[in-house]
PDB file of C-alpha atoms in Angstrom:
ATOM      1  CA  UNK A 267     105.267 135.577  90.948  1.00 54.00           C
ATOM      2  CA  UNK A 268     102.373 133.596  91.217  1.00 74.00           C
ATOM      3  CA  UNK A 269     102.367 129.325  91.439  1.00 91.00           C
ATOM      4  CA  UNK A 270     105.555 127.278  91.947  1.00 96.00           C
ATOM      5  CA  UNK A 271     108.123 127.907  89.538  1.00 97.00           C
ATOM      6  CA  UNK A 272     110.681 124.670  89.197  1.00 97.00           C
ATOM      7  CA  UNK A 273     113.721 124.822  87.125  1.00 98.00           C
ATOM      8  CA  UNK A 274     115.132 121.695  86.107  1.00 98.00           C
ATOM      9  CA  UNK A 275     118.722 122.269  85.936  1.00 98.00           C
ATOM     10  CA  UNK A 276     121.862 119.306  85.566  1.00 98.00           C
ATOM     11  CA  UNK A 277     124.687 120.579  87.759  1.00 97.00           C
ATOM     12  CA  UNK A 278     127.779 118.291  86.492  1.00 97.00           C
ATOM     13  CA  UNK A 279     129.485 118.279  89.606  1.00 96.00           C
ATOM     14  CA  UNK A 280     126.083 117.177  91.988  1.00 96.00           C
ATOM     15  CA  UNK A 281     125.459 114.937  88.978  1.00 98.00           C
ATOM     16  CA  UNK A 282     128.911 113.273  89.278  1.00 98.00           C
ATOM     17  CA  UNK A 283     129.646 113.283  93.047  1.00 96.00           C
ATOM     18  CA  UNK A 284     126.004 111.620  93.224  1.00 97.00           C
ATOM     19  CA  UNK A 285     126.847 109.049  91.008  1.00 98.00           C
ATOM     20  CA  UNK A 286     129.988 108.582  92.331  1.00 97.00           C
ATOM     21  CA  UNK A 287     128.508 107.491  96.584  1.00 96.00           C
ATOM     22  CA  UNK A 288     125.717 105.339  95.471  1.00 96.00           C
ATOM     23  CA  UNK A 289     127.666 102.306  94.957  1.00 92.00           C
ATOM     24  CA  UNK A 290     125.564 100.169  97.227  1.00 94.00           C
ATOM     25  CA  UNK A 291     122.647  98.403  95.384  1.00 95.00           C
ATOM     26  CA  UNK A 292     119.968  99.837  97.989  1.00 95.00           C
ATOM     27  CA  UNK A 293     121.000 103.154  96.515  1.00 96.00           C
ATOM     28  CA  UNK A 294     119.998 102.116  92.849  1.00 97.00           C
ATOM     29  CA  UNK A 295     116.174 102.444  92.032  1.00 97.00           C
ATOM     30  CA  UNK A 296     116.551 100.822  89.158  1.00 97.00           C
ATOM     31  CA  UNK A 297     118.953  98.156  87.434  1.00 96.00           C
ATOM     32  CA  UNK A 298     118.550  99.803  84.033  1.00 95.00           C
ATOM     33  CA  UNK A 299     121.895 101.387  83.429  1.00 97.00           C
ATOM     34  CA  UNK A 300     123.416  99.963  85.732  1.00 97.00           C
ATOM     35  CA  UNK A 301     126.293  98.509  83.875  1.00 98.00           C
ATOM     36  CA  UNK A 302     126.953 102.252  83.026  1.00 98.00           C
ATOM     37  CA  UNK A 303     127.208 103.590  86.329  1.00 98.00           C
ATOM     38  CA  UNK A 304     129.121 101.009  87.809  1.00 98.00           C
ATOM     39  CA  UNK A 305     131.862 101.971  84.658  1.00 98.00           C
ATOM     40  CA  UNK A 306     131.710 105.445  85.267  1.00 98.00           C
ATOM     41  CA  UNK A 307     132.258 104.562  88.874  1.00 98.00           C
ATOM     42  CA  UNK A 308     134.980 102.475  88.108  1.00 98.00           C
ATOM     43  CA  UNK A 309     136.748 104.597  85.919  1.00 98.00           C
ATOM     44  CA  UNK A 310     136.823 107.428  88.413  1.00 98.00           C
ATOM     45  CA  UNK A 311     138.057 104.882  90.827  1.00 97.00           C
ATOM     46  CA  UNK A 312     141.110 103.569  88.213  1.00 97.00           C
ATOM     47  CA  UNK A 313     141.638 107.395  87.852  1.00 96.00           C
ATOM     48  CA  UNK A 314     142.216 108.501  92.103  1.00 94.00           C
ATOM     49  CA  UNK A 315     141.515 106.132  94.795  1.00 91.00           C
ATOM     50  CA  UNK A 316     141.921 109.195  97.501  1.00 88.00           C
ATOM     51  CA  UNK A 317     140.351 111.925  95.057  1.00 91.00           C
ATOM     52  CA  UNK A 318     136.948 109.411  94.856  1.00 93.00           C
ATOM     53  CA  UNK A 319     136.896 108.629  98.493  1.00 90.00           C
ATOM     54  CA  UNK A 320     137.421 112.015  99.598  1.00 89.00           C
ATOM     55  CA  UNK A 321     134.611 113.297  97.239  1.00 89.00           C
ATOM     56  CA  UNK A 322     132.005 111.132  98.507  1.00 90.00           C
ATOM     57  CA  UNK A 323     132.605 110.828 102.057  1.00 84.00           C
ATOM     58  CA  UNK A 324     134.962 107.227 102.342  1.00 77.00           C
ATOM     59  CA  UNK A 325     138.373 108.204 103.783  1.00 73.00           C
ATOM     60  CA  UNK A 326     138.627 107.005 107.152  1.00 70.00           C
ATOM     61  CA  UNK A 327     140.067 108.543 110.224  1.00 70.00           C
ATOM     62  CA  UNK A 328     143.444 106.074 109.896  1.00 69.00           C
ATOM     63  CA  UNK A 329     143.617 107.107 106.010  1.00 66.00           C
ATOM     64  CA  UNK A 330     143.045 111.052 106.853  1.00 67.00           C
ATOM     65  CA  UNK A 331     145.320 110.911 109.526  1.00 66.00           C
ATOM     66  CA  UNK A 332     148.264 109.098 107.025  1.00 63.00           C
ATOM     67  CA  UNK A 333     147.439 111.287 103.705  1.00 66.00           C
ATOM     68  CA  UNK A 334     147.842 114.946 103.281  1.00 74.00           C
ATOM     69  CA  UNK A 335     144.609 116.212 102.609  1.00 77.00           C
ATOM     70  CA  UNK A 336     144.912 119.238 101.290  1.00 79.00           C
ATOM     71  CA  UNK A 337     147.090 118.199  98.443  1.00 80.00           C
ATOM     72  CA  UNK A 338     144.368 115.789  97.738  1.00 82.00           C
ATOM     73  CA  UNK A 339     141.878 118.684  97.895  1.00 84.00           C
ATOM     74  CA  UNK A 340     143.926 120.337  95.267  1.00 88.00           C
ATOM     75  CA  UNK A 341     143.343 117.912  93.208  1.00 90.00           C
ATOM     76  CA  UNK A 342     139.724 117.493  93.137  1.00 93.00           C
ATOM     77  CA  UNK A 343     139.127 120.250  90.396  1.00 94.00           C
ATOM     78  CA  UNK A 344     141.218 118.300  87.695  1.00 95.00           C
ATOM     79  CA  UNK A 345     140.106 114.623  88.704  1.00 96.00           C
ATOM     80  CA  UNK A 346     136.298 116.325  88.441  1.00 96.00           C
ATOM     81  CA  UNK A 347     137.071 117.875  85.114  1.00 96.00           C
ATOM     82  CA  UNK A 348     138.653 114.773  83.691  1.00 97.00           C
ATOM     83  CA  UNK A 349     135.926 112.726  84.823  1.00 98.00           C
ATOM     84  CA  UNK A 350     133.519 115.443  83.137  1.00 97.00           C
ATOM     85  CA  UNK A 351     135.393 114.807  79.650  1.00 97.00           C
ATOM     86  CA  UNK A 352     135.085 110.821  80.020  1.00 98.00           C
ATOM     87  CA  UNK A 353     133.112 108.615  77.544  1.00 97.00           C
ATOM     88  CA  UNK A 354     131.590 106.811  80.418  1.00 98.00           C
ATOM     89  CA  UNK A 355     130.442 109.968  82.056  1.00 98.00           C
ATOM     90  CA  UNK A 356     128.793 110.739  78.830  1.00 98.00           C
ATOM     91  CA  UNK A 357     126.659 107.831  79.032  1.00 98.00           C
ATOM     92  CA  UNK A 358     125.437 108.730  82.232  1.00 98.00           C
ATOM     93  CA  UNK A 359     125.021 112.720  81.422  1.00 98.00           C
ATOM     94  CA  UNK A 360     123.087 111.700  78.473  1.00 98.00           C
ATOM     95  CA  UNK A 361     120.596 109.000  79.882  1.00 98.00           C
ATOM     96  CA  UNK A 362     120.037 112.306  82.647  1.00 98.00           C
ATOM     97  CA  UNK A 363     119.269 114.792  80.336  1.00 98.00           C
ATOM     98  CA  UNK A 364     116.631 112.515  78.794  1.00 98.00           C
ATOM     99  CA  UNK A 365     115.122 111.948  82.113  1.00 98.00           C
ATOM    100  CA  UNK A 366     115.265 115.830  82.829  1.00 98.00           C
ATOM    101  CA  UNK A 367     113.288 116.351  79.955  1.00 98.00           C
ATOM    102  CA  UNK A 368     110.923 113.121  80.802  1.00 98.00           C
ATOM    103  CA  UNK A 369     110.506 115.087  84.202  1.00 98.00           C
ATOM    104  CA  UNK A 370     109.751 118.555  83.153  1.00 98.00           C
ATOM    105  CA  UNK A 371     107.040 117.580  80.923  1.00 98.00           C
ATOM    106  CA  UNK A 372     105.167 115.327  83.568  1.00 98.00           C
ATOM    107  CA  UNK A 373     105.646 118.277  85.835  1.00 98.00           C
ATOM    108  CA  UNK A 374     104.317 120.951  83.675  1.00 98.00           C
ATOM    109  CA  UNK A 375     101.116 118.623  82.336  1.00 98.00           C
ATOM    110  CA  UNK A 376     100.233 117.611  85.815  1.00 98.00           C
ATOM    111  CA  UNK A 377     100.723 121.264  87.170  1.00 98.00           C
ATOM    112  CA  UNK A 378      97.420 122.609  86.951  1.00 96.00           C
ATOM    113  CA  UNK A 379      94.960 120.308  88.284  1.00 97.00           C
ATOM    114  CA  UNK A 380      97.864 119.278  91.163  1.00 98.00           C
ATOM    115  CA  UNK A 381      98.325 122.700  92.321  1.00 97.00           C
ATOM    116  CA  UNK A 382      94.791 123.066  92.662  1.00 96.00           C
ATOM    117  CA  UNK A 383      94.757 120.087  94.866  1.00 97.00           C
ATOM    118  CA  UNK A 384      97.747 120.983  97.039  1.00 97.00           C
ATOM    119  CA  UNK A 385      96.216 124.536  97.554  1.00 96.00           C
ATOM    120  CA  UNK A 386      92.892 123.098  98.404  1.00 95.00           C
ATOM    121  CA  UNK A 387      94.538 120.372 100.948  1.00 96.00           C
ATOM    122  CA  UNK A 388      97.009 122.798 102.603  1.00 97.00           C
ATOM    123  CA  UNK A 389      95.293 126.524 102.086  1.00 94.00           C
ATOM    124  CA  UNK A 390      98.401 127.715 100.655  1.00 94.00           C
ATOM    125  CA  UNK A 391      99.351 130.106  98.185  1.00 89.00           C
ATOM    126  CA  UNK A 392     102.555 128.265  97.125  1.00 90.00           C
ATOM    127  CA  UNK A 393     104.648 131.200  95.645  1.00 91.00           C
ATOM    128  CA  UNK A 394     107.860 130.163  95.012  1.00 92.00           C
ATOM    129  CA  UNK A 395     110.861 129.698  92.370  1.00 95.00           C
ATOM    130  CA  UNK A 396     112.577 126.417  93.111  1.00 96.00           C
ATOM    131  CA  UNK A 397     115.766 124.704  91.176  1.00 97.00           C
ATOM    132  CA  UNK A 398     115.914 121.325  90.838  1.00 98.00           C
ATOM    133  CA  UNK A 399     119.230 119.389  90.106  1.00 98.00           C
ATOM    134  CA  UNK A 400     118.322 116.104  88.128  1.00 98.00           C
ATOM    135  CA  UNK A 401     120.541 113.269  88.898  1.00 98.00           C
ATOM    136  CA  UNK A 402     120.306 110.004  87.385  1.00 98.00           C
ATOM    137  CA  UNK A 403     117.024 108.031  87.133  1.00 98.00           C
ATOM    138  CA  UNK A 404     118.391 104.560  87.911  1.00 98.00           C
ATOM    139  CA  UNK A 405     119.939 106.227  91.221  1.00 98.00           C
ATOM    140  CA  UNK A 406     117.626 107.018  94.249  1.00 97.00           C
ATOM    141  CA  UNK A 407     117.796 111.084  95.536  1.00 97.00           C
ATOM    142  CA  UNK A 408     114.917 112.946  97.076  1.00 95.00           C
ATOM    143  CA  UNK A 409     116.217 116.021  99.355  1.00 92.00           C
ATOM    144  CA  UNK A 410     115.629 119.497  99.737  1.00 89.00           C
ATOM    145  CA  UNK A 411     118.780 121.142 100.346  1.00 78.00           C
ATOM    146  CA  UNK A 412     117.511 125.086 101.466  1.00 75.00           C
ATOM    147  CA  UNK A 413     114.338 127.012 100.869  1.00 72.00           C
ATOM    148  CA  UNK A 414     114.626 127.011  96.954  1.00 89.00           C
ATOM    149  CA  UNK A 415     116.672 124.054  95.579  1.00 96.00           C
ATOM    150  CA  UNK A 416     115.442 120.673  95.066  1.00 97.00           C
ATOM    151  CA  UNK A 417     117.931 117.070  94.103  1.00 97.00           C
ATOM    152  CA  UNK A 418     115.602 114.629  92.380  1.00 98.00           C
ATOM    153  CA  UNK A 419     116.424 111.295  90.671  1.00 98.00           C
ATOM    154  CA  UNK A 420     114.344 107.997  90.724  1.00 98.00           C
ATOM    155  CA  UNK A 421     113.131 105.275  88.256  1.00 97.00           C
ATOM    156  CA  UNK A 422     108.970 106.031  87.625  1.00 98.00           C
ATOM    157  CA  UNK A 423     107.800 103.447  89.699  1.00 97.00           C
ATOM    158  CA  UNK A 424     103.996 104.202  88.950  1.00 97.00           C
ATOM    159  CA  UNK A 425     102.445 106.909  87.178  1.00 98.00           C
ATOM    160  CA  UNK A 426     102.771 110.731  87.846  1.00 98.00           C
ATOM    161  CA  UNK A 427     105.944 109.714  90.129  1.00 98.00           C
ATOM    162  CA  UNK A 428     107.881 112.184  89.983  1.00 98.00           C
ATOM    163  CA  UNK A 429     104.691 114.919  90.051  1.00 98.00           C
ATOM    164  CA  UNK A 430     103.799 113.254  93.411  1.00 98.00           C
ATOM    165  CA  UNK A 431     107.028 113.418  94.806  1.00 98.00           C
ATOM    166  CA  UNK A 432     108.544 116.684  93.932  1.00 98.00           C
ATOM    167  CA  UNK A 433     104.942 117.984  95.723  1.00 98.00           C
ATOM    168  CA  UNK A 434     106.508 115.904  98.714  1.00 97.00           C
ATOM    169  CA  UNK A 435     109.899 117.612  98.662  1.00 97.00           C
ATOM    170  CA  UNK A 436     108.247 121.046  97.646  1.00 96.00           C
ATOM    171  CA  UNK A 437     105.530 120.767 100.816  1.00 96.00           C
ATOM    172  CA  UNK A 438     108.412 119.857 103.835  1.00 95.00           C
ATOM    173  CA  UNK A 439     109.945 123.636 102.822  1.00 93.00           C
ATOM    174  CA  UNK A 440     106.181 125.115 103.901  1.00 94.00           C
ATOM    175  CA  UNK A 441     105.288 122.041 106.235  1.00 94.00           C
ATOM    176  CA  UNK A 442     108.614 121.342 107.864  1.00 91.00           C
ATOM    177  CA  UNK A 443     110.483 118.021 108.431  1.00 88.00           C
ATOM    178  CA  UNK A 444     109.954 116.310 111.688  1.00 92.00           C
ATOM    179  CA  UNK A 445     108.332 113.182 111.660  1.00 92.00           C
ATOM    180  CA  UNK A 446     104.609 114.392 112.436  1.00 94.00           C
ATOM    181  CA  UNK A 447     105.235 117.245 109.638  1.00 95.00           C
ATOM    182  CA  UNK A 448     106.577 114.565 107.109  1.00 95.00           C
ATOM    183  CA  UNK A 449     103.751 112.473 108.036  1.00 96.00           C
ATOM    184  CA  UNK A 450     101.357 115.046 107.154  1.00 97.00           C
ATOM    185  CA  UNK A 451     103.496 115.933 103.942  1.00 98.00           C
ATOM    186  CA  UNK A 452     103.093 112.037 103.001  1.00 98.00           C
ATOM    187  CA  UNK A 453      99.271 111.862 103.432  1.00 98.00           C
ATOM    188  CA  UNK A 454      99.256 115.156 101.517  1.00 98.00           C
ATOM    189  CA  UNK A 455     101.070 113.979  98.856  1.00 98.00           C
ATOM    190  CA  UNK A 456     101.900 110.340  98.695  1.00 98.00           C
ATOM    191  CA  UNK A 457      98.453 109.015  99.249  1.00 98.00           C
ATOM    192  CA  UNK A 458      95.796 111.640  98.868  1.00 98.00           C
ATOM    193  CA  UNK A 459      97.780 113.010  95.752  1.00 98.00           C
ATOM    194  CA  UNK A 460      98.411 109.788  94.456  1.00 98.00           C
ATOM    195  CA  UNK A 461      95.143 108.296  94.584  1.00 98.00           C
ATOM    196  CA  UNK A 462      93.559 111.452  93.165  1.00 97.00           C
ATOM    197  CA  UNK A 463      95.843 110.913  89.851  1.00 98.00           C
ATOM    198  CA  UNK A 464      96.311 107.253  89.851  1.00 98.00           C
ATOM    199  CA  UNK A 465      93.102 106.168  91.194  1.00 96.00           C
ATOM    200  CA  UNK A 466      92.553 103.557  94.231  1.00 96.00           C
ATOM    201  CA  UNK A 467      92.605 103.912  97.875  1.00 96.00           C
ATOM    202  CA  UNK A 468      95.016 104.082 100.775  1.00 97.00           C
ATOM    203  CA  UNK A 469      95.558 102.602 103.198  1.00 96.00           C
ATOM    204  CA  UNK A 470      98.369 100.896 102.424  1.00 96.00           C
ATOM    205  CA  UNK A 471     100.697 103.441 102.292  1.00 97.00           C
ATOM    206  CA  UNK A 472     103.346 104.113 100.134  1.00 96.00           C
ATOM    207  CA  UNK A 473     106.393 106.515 101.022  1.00 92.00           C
ATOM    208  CA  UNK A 474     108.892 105.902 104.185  1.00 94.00           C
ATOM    209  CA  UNK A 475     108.017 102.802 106.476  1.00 95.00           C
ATOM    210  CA  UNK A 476     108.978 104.582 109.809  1.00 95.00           C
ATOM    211  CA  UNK A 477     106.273 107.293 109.190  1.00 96.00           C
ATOM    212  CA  UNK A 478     103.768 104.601 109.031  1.00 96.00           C
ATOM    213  CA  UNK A 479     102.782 104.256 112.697  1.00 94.00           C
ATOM    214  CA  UNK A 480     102.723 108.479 112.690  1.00 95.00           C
ATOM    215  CA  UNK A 481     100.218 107.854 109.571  1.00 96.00           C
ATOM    216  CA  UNK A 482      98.109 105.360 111.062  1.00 95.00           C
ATOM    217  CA  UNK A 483      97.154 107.554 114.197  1.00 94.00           C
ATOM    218  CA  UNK A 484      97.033 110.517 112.035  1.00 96.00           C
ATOM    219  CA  UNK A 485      94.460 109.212 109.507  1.00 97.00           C
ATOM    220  CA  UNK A 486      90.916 109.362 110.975  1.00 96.00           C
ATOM    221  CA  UNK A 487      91.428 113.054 111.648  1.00 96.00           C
ATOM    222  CA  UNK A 488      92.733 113.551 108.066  1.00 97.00           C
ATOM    223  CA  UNK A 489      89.756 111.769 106.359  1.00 96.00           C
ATOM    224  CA  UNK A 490      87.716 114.758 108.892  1.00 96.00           C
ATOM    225  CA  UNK A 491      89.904 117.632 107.484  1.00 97.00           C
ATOM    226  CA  UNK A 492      89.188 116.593 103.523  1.00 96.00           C
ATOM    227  CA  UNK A 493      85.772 117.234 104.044  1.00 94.00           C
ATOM    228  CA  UNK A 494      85.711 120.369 105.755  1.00 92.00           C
ATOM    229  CA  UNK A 495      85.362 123.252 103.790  1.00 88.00           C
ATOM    230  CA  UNK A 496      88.127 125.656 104.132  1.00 91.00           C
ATOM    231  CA  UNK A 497      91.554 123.993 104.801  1.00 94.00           C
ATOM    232  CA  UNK A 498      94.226 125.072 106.882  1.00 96.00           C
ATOM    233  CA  UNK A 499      97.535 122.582 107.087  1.00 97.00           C
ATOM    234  CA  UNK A 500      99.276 124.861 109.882  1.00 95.00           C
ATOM    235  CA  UNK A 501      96.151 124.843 112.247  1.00 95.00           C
ATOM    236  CA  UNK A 502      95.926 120.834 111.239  1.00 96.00           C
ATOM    237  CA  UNK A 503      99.488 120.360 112.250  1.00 95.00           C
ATOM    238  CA  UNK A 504      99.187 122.088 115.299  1.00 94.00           C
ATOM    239  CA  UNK A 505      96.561 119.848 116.315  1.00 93.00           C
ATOM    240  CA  UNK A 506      98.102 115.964 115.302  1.00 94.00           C
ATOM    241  CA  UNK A 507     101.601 117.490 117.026  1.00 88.00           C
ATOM    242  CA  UNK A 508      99.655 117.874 120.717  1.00 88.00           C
ATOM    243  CA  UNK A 509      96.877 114.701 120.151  1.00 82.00           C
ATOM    244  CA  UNK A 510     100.132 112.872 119.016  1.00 81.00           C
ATOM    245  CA  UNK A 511     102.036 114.401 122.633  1.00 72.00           C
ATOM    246  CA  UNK A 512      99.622 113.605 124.616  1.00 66.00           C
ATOM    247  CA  UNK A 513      99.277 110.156 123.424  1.00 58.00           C
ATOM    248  CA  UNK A 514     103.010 109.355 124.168  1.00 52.00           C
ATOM    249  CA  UNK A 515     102.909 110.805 127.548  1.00 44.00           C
ATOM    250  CA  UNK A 516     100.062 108.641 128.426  1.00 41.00           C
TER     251      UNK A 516
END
C-alpha cells in the first residue's frame, strides 16, 4: 500500500449516539439543521429517558445507584434500533450521507498536491488505511480513536476544511498528541496547509486557543525548518520538546 487510504464509512450507531450527547449549542458547528437534530433528540428522549442518558454519558451517581442498570443495558439494542427506523433519524442519516459524499470528493481532489506537502513538511512516507465515521455536519467531532479510525463531522467553515483537518487528525497518529506534538501537528496542518490552499498568511492562528502560546514560541524555528532542504518532523520535535523544557525550567 502506498499513500493514505481513508474510507468514509456512516456507522448508525456512532452516528446516533453522537447526535444524541451534543445537545449543548457549543457542540453544534452549525445552526443549519438544527431544528432536525434537536427532533431526533427529542424523540429519542420521548422514547427512554434512562436508555438516552445512559447512552451518552448523563445518569448520575444518585440515578445509577436507584435504577437497575443492567436491565436498562438490555434495552439499549431495541431503543437503538427503533431510533434507527424513525422518520426523524432519517432526516439526519440523510443530510450525513450527503456530507459523506461532499467530504470524500474534497478529500480525493485535494489528495495529490496535499500529500505532497505533508510528505515534504514531515519526511514521511504516510502508508496507511484509515476509516473514517462521518457524523453530522452541523455537529462538531474531530478525534482519532486508535491507529486506523478517524470520527469527523463539522460545517466547512472555509475552503478545503475538511482536507486540512482530516491531515490534522491523520498527523497526531505519526506525530503524537501532547500539547508540543499537537502544536506542531497545527502549524503543519492548520496554518502552513491552510495557507498553501487558501492563500494568506499566519499568524493569526486558527485551530485550538490553548495551543496558541505553544505556537507562538514554536514559530521562528518552524519558518527555519520550511526552508531547509530535507525535512525531518521527529528530529524537529525532538528539538521544540527540550528548547520548550528548558524554557519552563528557567
Amino acid at each position: 500500500m502506498s499513500g493514505i487510504k481513508l474510507n468514509f464509512l456512516i456507522n448508525n450507531d456512532v452516528l446516533i449516539i453522537h447526535t444524541l450527547s451534543s445537545m449543548e449549542n457549543h457542540r453544534f458547528s452549525s445552526t443549519k439543521h438544527k431544528k432536525d437534530i434537536v427532533s431526533f433528540q427529542n424523540y429519542a428522549w420521548r422514547k427512554s429517558k434512562s436508555c438516552y442518558q445512559l447512552l451518552v454519558g448523563r445518569l448520575s451517581s444518585e440515578e445509577i445507584k436507584n435504577k437497575n442498570i443492567q436491565q436498562i443495558c438490555k434495552k439499549l439494542p431495541k431503543f437503538l434500533k427503533e431510533l434507527e427506523k424513525s422518520k426523524q433519524y432519517r432526516k439526519i442519516l440523510s443530510q450525513t450521507k450527503k456530507y459523506l459524499n461532499f467530504c470524500k470528493n474534497q478529500w480525493e481532489n485535494n489528495y495529490h498536491i496535499t500529500s505532497k506537502y505533508i510528505k515534504k513538511f514531515t519526511g514521511f512516507k504516510l502508508n496507511k488505511k484509515i476509516d473514517v465515521f462521518i457524523t453530522h455536519p452541523s455537529l462538531k467531532n474531530g478525534s482519532n480513536r486508535n491507529s486506523n479510525l478517524i470520527e469527523w463531522g463539522h460545517h466547512e467553515d472555509w475552503p478545503n476544511y475538511t482536507t486540512v483537518y482530516l491531515w490534522n487528525e491523520i498527523l497526531q497518529f505519526y506525530i503524537g498528541r501532547s500539547d508540543v506534538e499537537h502544536a506542531i501537528v497545527e502549524l503543519i496542518a492548520d496554518e502552513e496547509l491552510r495557507v498553501r490552499l487558501n492563500g494568506g498568511k499566519y499568524p493569526p492562528f486558527v485551530g485550538h486557543k490553548w495551543l496558541e502560546k505553544y505556537k507562538k514560541k514554536i514559530l521562528p524555528c518552524w519558518k527555519k525548518y520550511l526552508k531547509v532542504e530535507k525535512h525531518n518532523i521527529n528530529e524537529f520535535k525532538k528539538e521544540m520538546r527540550a528548547i520548550l523544557c528548558n524554557k519552563q525550567e528557567t
